[in-house]
Every structure is written in structure tokens, then in C-alpha cells.
PDB file of C-alpha atoms in Angstrom:
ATOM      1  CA  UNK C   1       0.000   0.000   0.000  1.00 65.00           C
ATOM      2  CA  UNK C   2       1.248   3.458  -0.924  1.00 65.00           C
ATOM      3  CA  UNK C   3       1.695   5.945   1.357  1.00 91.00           C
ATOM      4  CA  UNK C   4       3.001   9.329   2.984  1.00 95.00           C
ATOM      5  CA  UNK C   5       4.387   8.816   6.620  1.00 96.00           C
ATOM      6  CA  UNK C   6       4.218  11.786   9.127  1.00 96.00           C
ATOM      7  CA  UNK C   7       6.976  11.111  11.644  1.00 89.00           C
ATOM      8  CA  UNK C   8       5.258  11.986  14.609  1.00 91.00           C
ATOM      9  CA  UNK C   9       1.175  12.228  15.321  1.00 92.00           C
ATOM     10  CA  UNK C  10       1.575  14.257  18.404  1.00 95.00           C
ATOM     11  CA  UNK C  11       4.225  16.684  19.137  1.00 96.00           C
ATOM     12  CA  UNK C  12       4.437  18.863  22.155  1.00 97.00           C
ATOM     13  CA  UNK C  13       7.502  21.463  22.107  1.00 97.00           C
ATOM     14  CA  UNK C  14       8.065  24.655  24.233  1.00 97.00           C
ATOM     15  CA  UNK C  15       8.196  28.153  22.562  1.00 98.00           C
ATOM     16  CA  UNK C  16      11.614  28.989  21.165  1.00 97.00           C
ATOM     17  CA  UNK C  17      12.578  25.536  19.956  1.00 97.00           C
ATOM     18  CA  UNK C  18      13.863  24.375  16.375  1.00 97.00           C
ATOM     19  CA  UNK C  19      11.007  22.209  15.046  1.00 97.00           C
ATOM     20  CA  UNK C  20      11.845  19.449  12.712  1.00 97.00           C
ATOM     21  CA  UNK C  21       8.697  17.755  10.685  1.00 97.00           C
ATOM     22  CA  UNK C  22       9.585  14.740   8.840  1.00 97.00           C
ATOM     23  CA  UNK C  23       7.569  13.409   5.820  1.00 97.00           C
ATOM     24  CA  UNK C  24       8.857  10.484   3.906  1.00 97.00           C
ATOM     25  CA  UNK C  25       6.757   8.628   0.878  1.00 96.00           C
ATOM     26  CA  UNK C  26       7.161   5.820  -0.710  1.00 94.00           C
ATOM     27  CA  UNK C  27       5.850   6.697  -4.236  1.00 90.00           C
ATOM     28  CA  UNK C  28       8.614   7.765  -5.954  1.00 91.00           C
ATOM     29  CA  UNK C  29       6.579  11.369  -6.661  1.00 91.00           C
ATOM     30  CA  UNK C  30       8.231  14.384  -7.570  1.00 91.00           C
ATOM     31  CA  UNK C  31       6.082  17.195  -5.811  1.00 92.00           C
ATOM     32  CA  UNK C  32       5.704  17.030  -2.122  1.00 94.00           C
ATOM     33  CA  UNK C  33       3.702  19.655   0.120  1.00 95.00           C
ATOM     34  CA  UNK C  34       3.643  20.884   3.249  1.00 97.00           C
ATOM     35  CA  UNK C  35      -0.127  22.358   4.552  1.00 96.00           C
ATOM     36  CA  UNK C  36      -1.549  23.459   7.824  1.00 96.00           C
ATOM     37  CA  UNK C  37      -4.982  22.997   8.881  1.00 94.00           C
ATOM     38  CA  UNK C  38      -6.893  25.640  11.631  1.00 92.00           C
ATOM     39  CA  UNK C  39     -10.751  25.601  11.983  1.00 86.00           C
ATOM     40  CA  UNK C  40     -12.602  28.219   9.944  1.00 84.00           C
ATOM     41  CA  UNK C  41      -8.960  29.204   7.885  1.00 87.00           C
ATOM     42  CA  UNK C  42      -8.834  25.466   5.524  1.00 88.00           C
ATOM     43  CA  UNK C  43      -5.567  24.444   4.168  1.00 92.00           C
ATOM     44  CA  UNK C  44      -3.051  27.040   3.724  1.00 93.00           C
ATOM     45  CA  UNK C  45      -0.085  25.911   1.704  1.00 94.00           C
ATOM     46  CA  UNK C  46       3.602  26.702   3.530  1.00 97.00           C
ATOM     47  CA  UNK C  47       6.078  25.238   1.158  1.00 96.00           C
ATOM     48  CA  UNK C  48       6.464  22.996  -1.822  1.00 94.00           C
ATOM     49  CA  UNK C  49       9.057  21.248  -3.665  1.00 94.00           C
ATOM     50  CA  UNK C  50       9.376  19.656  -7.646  1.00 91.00           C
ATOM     51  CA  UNK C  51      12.410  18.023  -7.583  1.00 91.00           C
ATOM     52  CA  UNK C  52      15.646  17.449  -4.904  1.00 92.00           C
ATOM     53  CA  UNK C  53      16.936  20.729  -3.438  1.00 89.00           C
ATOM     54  CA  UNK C  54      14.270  22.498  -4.831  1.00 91.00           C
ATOM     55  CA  UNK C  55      11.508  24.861  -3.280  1.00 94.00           C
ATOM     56  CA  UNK C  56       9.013  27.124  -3.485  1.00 93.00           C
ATOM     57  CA  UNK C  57       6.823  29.325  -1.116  1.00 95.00           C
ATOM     58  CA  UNK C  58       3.550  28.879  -0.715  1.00 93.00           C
ATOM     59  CA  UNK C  59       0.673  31.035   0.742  1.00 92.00           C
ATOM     60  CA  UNK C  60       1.947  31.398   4.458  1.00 96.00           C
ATOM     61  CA  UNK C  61       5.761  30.389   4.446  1.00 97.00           C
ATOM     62  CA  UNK C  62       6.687  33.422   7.556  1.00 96.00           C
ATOM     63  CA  UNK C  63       8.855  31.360   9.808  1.00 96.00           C
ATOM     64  CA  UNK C  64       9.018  28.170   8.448  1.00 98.00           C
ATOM     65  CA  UNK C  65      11.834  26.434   6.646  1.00 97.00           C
ATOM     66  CA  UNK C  66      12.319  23.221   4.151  1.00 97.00           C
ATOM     67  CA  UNK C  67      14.580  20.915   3.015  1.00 97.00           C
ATOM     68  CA  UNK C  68      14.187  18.247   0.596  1.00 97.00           C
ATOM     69  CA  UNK C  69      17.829  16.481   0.276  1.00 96.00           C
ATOM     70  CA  UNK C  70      16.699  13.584  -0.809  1.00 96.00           C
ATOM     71  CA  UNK C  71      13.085  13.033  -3.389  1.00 95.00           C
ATOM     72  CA  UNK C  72      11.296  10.733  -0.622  1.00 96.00           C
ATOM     73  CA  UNK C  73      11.885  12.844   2.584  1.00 97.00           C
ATOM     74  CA  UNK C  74      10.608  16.360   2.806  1.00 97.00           C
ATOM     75  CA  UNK C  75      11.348  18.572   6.003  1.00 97.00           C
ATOM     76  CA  UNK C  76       9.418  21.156   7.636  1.00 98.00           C
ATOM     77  CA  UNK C  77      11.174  22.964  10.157  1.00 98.00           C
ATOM     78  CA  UNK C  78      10.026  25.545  12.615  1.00 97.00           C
ATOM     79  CA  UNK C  79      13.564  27.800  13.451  1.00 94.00           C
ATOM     80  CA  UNK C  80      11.641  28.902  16.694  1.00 97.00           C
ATOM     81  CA  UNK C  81       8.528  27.737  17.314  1.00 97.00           C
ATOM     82  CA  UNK C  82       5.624  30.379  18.225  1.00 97.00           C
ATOM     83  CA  UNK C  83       2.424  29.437  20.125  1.00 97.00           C
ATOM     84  CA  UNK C  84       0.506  31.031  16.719  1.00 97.00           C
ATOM     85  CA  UNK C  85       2.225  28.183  15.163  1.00 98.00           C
ATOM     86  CA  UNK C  86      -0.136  25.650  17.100  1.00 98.00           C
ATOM     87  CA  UNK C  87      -1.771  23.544  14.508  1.00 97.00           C
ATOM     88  CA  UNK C  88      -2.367  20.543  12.380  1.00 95.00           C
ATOM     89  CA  UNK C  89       0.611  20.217   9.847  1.00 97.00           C
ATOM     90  CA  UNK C  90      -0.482  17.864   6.503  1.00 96.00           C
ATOM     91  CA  UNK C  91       1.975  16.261   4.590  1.00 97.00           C
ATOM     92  CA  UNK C  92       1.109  15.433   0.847  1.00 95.00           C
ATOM     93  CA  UNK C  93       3.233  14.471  -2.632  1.00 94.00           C
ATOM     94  CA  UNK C  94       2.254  13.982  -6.052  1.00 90.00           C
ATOM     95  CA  UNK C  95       3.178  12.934  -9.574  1.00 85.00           C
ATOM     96  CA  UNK C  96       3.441  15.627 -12.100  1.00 78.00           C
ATOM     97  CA  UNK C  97       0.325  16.459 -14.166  1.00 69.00           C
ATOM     98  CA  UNK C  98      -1.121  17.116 -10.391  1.00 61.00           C
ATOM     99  CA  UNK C  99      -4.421  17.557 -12.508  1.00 63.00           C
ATOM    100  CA  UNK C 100      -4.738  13.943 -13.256  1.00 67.00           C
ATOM    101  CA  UNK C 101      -3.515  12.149 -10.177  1.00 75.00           C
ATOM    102  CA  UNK C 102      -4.047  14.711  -7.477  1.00 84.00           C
ATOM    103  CA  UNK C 103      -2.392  14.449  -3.857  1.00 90.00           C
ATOM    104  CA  UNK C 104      -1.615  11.477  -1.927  1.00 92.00           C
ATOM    105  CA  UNK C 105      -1.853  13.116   2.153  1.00 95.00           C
ATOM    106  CA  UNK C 106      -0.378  12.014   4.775  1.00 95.00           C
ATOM    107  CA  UNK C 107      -2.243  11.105   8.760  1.00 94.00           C
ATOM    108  CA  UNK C 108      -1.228  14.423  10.084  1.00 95.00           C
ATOM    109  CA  UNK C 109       0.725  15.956  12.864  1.00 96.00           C
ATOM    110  CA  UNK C 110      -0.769  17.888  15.622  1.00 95.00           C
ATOM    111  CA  UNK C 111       1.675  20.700  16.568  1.00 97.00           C
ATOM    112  CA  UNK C 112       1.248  22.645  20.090  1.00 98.00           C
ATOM    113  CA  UNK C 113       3.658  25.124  20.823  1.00 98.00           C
ATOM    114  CA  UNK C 114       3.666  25.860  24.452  1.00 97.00           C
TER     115      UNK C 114
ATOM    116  CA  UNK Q   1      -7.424  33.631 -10.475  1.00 83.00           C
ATOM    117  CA  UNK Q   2      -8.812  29.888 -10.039  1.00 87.00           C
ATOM    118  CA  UNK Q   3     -11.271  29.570  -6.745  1.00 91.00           C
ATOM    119  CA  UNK Q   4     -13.174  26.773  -5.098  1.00 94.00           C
ATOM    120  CA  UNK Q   5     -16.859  27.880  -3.343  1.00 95.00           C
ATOM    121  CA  UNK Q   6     -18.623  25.226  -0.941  1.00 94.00           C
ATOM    122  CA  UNK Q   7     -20.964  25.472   0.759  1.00 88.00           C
ATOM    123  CA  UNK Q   8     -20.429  26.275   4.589  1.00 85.00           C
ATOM    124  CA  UNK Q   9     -20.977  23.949   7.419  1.00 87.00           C
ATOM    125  CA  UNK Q  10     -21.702  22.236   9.497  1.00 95.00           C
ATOM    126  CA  UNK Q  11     -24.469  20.113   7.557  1.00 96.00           C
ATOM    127  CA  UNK Q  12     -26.572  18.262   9.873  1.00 97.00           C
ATOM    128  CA  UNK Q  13     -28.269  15.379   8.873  1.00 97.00           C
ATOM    129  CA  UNK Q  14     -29.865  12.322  10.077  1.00 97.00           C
ATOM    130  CA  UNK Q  15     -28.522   8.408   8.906  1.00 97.00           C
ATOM    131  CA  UNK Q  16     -29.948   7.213   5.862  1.00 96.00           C
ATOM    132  CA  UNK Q  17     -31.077  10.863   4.452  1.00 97.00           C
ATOM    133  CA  UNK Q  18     -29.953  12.308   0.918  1.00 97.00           C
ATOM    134  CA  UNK Q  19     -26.950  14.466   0.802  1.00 97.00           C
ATOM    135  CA  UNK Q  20     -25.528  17.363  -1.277  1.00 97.00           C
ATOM    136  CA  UNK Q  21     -22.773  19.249  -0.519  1.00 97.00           C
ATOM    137  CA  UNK Q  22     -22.427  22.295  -3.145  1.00 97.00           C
ATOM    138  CA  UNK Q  23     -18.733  22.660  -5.017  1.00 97.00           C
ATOM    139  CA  UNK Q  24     -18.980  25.439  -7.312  1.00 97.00           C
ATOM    140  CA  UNK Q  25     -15.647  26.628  -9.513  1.00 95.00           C
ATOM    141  CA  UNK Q  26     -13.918  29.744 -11.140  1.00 94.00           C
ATOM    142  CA  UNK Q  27     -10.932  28.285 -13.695  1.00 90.00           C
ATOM    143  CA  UNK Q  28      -9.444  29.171 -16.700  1.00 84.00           C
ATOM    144  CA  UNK Q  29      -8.900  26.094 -18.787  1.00 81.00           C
ATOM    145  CA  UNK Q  30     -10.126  22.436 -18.236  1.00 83.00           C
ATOM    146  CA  UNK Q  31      -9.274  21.533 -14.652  1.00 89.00           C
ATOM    147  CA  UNK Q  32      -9.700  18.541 -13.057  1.00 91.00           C
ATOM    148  CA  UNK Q  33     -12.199  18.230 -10.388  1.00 94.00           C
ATOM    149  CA  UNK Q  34     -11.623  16.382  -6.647  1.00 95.00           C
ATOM    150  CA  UNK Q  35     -13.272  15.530  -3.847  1.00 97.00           C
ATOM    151  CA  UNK Q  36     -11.253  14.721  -0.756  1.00 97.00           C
ATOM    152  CA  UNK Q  37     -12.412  13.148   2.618  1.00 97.00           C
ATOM    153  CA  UNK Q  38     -11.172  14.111   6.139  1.00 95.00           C
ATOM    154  CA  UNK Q  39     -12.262  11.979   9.149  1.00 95.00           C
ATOM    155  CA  UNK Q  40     -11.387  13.439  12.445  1.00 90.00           C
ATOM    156  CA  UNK Q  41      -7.651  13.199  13.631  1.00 86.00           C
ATOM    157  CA  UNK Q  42      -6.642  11.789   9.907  1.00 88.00           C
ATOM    158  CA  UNK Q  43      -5.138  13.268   7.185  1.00 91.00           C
ATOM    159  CA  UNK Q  44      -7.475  14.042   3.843  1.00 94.00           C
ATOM    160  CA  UNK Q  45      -8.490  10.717   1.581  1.00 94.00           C
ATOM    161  CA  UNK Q  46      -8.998  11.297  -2.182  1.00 94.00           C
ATOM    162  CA  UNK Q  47     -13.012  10.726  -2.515  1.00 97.00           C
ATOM    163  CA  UNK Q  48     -13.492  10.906  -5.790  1.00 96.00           C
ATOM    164  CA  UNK Q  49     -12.478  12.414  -9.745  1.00 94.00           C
ATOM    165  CA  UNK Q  50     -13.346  14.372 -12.534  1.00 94.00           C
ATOM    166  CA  UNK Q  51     -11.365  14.915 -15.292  1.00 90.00           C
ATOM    167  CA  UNK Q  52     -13.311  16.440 -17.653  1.00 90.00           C
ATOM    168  CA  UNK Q  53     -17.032  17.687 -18.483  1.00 92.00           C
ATOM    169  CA  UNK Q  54     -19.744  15.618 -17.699  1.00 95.00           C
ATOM    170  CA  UNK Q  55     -17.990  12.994 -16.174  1.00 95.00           C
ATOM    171  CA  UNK Q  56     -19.001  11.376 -13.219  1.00 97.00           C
ATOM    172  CA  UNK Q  57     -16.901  10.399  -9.954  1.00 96.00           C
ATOM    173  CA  UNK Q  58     -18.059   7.998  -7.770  1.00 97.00           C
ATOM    174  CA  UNK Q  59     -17.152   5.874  -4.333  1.00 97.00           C
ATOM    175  CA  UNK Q  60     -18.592   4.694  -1.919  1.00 95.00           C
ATOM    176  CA  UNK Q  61     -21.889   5.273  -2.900  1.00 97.00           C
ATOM    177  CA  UNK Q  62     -20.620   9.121  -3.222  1.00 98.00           C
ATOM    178  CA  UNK Q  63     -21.121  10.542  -6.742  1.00 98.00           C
ATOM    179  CA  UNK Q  64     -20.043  13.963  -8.125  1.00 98.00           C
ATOM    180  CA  UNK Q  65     -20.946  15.232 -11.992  1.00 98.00           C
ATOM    181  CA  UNK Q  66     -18.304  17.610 -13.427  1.00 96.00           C
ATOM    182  CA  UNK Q  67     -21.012  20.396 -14.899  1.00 96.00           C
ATOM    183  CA  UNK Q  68     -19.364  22.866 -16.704  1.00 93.00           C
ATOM    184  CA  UNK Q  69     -22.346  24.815 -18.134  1.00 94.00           C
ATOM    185  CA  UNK Q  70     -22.559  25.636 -14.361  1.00 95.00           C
ATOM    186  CA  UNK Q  71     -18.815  25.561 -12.937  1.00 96.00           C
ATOM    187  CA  UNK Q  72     -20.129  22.902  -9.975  1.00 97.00           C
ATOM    188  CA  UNK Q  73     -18.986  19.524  -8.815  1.00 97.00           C
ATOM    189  CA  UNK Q  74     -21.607  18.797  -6.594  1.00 98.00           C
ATOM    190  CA  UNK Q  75     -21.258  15.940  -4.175  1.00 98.00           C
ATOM    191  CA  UNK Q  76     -23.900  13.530  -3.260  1.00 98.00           C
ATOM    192  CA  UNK Q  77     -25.133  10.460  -1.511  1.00 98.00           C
ATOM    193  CA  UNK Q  78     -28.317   8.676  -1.502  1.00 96.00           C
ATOM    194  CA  UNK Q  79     -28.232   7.197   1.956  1.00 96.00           C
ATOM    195  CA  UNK Q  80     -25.604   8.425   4.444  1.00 97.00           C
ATOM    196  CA  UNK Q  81     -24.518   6.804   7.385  1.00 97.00           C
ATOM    197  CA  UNK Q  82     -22.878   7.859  11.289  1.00 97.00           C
ATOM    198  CA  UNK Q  83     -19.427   6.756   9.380  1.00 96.00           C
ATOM    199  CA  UNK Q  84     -19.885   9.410   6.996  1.00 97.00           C
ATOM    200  CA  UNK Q  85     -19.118  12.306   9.680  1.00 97.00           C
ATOM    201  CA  UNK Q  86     -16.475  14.540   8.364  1.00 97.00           C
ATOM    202  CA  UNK Q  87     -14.712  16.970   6.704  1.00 96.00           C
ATOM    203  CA  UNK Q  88     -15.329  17.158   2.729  1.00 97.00           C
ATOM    204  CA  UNK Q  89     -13.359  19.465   0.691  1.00 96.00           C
ATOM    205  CA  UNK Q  90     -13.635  20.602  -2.827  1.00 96.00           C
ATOM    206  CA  UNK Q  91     -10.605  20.983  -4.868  1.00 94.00           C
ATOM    207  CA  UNK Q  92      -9.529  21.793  -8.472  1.00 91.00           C
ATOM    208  CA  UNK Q  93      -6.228  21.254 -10.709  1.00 88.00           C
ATOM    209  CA  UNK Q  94      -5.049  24.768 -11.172  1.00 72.00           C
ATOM    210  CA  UNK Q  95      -2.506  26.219 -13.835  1.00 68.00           C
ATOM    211  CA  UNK Q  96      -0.082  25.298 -12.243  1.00 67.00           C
ATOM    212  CA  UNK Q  97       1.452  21.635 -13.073  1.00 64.00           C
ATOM    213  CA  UNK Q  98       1.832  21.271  -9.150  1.00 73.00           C
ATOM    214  CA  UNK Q  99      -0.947  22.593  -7.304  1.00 81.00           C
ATOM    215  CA  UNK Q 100      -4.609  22.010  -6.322  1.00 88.00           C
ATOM    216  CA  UNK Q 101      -6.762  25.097  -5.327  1.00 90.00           C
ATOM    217  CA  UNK Q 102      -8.811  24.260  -2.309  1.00 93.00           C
ATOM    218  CA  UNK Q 103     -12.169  24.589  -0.945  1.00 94.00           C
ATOM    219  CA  UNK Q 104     -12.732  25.341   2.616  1.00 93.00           C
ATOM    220  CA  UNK Q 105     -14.299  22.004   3.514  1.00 95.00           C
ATOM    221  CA  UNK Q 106     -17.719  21.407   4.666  1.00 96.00           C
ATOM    222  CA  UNK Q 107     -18.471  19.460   7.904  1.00 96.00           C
ATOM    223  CA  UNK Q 108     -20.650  16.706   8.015  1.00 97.00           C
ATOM    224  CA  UNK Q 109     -22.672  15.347  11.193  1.00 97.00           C
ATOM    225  CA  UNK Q 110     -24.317  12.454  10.855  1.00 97.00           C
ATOM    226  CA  UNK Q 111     -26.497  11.566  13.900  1.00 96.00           C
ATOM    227  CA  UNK Q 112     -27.971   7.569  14.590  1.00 94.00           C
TER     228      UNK Q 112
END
């Protein structure tokens, strides 16, 4: 079975701290994208990448980070996490032609920032 | 630029009524048309497709028409159930070869 792993469900982490997010698929896709989810706001994009190394801002990217070193693992990290950046974070990756095949999502991970 | 419109929540019904949940669309182009399927604490689930006009996705006993003569991708079920509760969002294939453009989800609440 296919999939996107989140690293972590549940994360708890104090104010100040560097945030790593892990997302690893199995899929072989080329896109990958990192969303978060608040009630009444819907999925705001943070970051995307096409290809290795590459990366592109999305809708919301203030204080966040990414790396993609290698095409199945793409990183979201927090430099210093805020309490505003409480939240689900979504995981998802694609095939080009994103029109045909759309997203494959990973289970989620809740973020609170205390 | 391309936009999503559903219709806003929560949608209360009770097990074993119809449902419709309105997806109307603003695109240049032929997008593609998706509904996606959030139950609480998981990630999203691709529903259902539509890649072009006039055809039909369907799962689950969930169908959705792609109408263009009225930009809407309108979901529906004949007979929903408690396991139905959830989150259903809208999306299109945009311009770009990477992105979707999203809806912002309709809750569903099912009661026995």
C-alpha cells in the first residue's frame, strides 16, 4: 500500500525551539507539500518542492523552513517555534500532471507550541 | 485567479437521508475536479475524480458530476450513514502543473 508517513502524530515542544517535521513517501513522486490545517482558515499551503533541493513558497511560508535532500523525505522545520504556530501540519506528494492524479496526504501531525 | 466555493458547514443530517454538498468553480482552462475526505484526527483521503465535463466520480456510494455549463462539482449520496461524519473538501487542478486550489471544507454530522 502506498503511502506518505508523518513522523510523529503528536508533538508537544516549548516556545523557542527548532522544530523538525519529517515526511517520507514511498511513491517515488516528484512534488511534495507541506499544509496546515486551523478551523474556519482550511488548508493554507507553507512550502512545496518539484524536484531534490528544490523549493518554493507557498501562501503562508513566515517562519518556516524546508529541506528536501533527498526526493522521498521532505522537512518542515520551525527555526523557533511560536504558540501562533499551534496547529495541524499535513503532509502530501504527487506525480506531475497534479491535474490527473491529485495528492496522496499524509495522517497528520498535531503541533502545540507551548 | 482559479477559486473553489462550498458550501459552509456544518451540515446536519440524520442516517440514511440524501446528501448534497455544493462545489462550485472559477478556472481558466479544463481543470480537473476532486473531492477529498477528512475523518477526524486523519489526514485528507482522495473521494473521488473528474477529469473532464460531464464525467461522473463515484465511491462509496458518493457521486459527483463535473457540470461545466454551471462551474459545480456537486457531491452527493443517496443514503448516508454515522461513518460518513467529516470533513469534505472541494478541490480543483489549477494552472499550475503542481498545485490544487482548495475549498474550505464542509463538515458533516451524521447523527444515529
Amino acid at each position: 500500500d502506498v503511502k506518505v508517513t508523518q513522523s510523529s502524530r503528536y508533538l508537544v515542544k516549548r516556545t523557542g525551539e527548532k522544530v523538525f517535521l519529517e515526511c517520507v513517501q514511498d511513491m517515488d513522486h516528484e512534488n511534495m507539500f507541506w499544509y496546515r490545517q486551523d478551523p474556519g482558515l482550511g488548508l493554507r499551503l507553507i512550502y512545496f518542492s518539484y524536484d531534490v533541493k528544490m523549493k518554493e513558497k507557498g501562501d503562508i511560508p513566515e517562519g518556516y523552513s524546508v529541506s528536501r535532500e533527498k526526493k522521498e523525505r521532505f522537512s518542515l522545520i520551525l527555526e523557533s517555534a511560536s504558540t501562533n504556530q499551534t496547529s495541524m501540519y499535513l503532509c502530501a506528494s504527487s506525480r506531475p500532471g497534479t491535474g490527473v492524479n491529485g495528492y496522496t496526504f499524509g495522517s497528520g501531525t498535531r503541533l502545540t507550541v507551548v | 485567479g482559479d477559486s473553489v466555493t462550498q458550501m459552509e458547514g456544518p451540515v446536519t443530517l440524520s442516517e440514511e437521508a440524501f446528501l448534497t454538498i455544493n462545489c462550485t468553480y472559477t478556472a481558466t482552462g479544463y481543470p480537473s475536479l476532486f473531492w477529498y475526505v477528512q475523518y477526524p484526527g486523519e489526514g485528507l483521503q482522495l473521494l473521488l475524480k473528474a477529469t473532464k465535463a460531464d464525467d461522473k466520480g463515484s465511491n462509496k456510494g458518493f457521486e459527483a458530476t463535473y457540470r461545466k455549463e454551471t462551474t459545480s462539482f456537486h457531491l452527493e449520496k443517496g443514503s448516508v450513514q454515522v461513518s460518513d461524519s467529516a470533513v469534505y473538501f472541494c478541490a480543483l487542478s489549477g494552472n499550475s502543473n503542481y498545485q490544487l486550489i482548495w475549498g474550505a471544507g464542509t463538515k458533516l454530522i451524521i447523527k444515529p
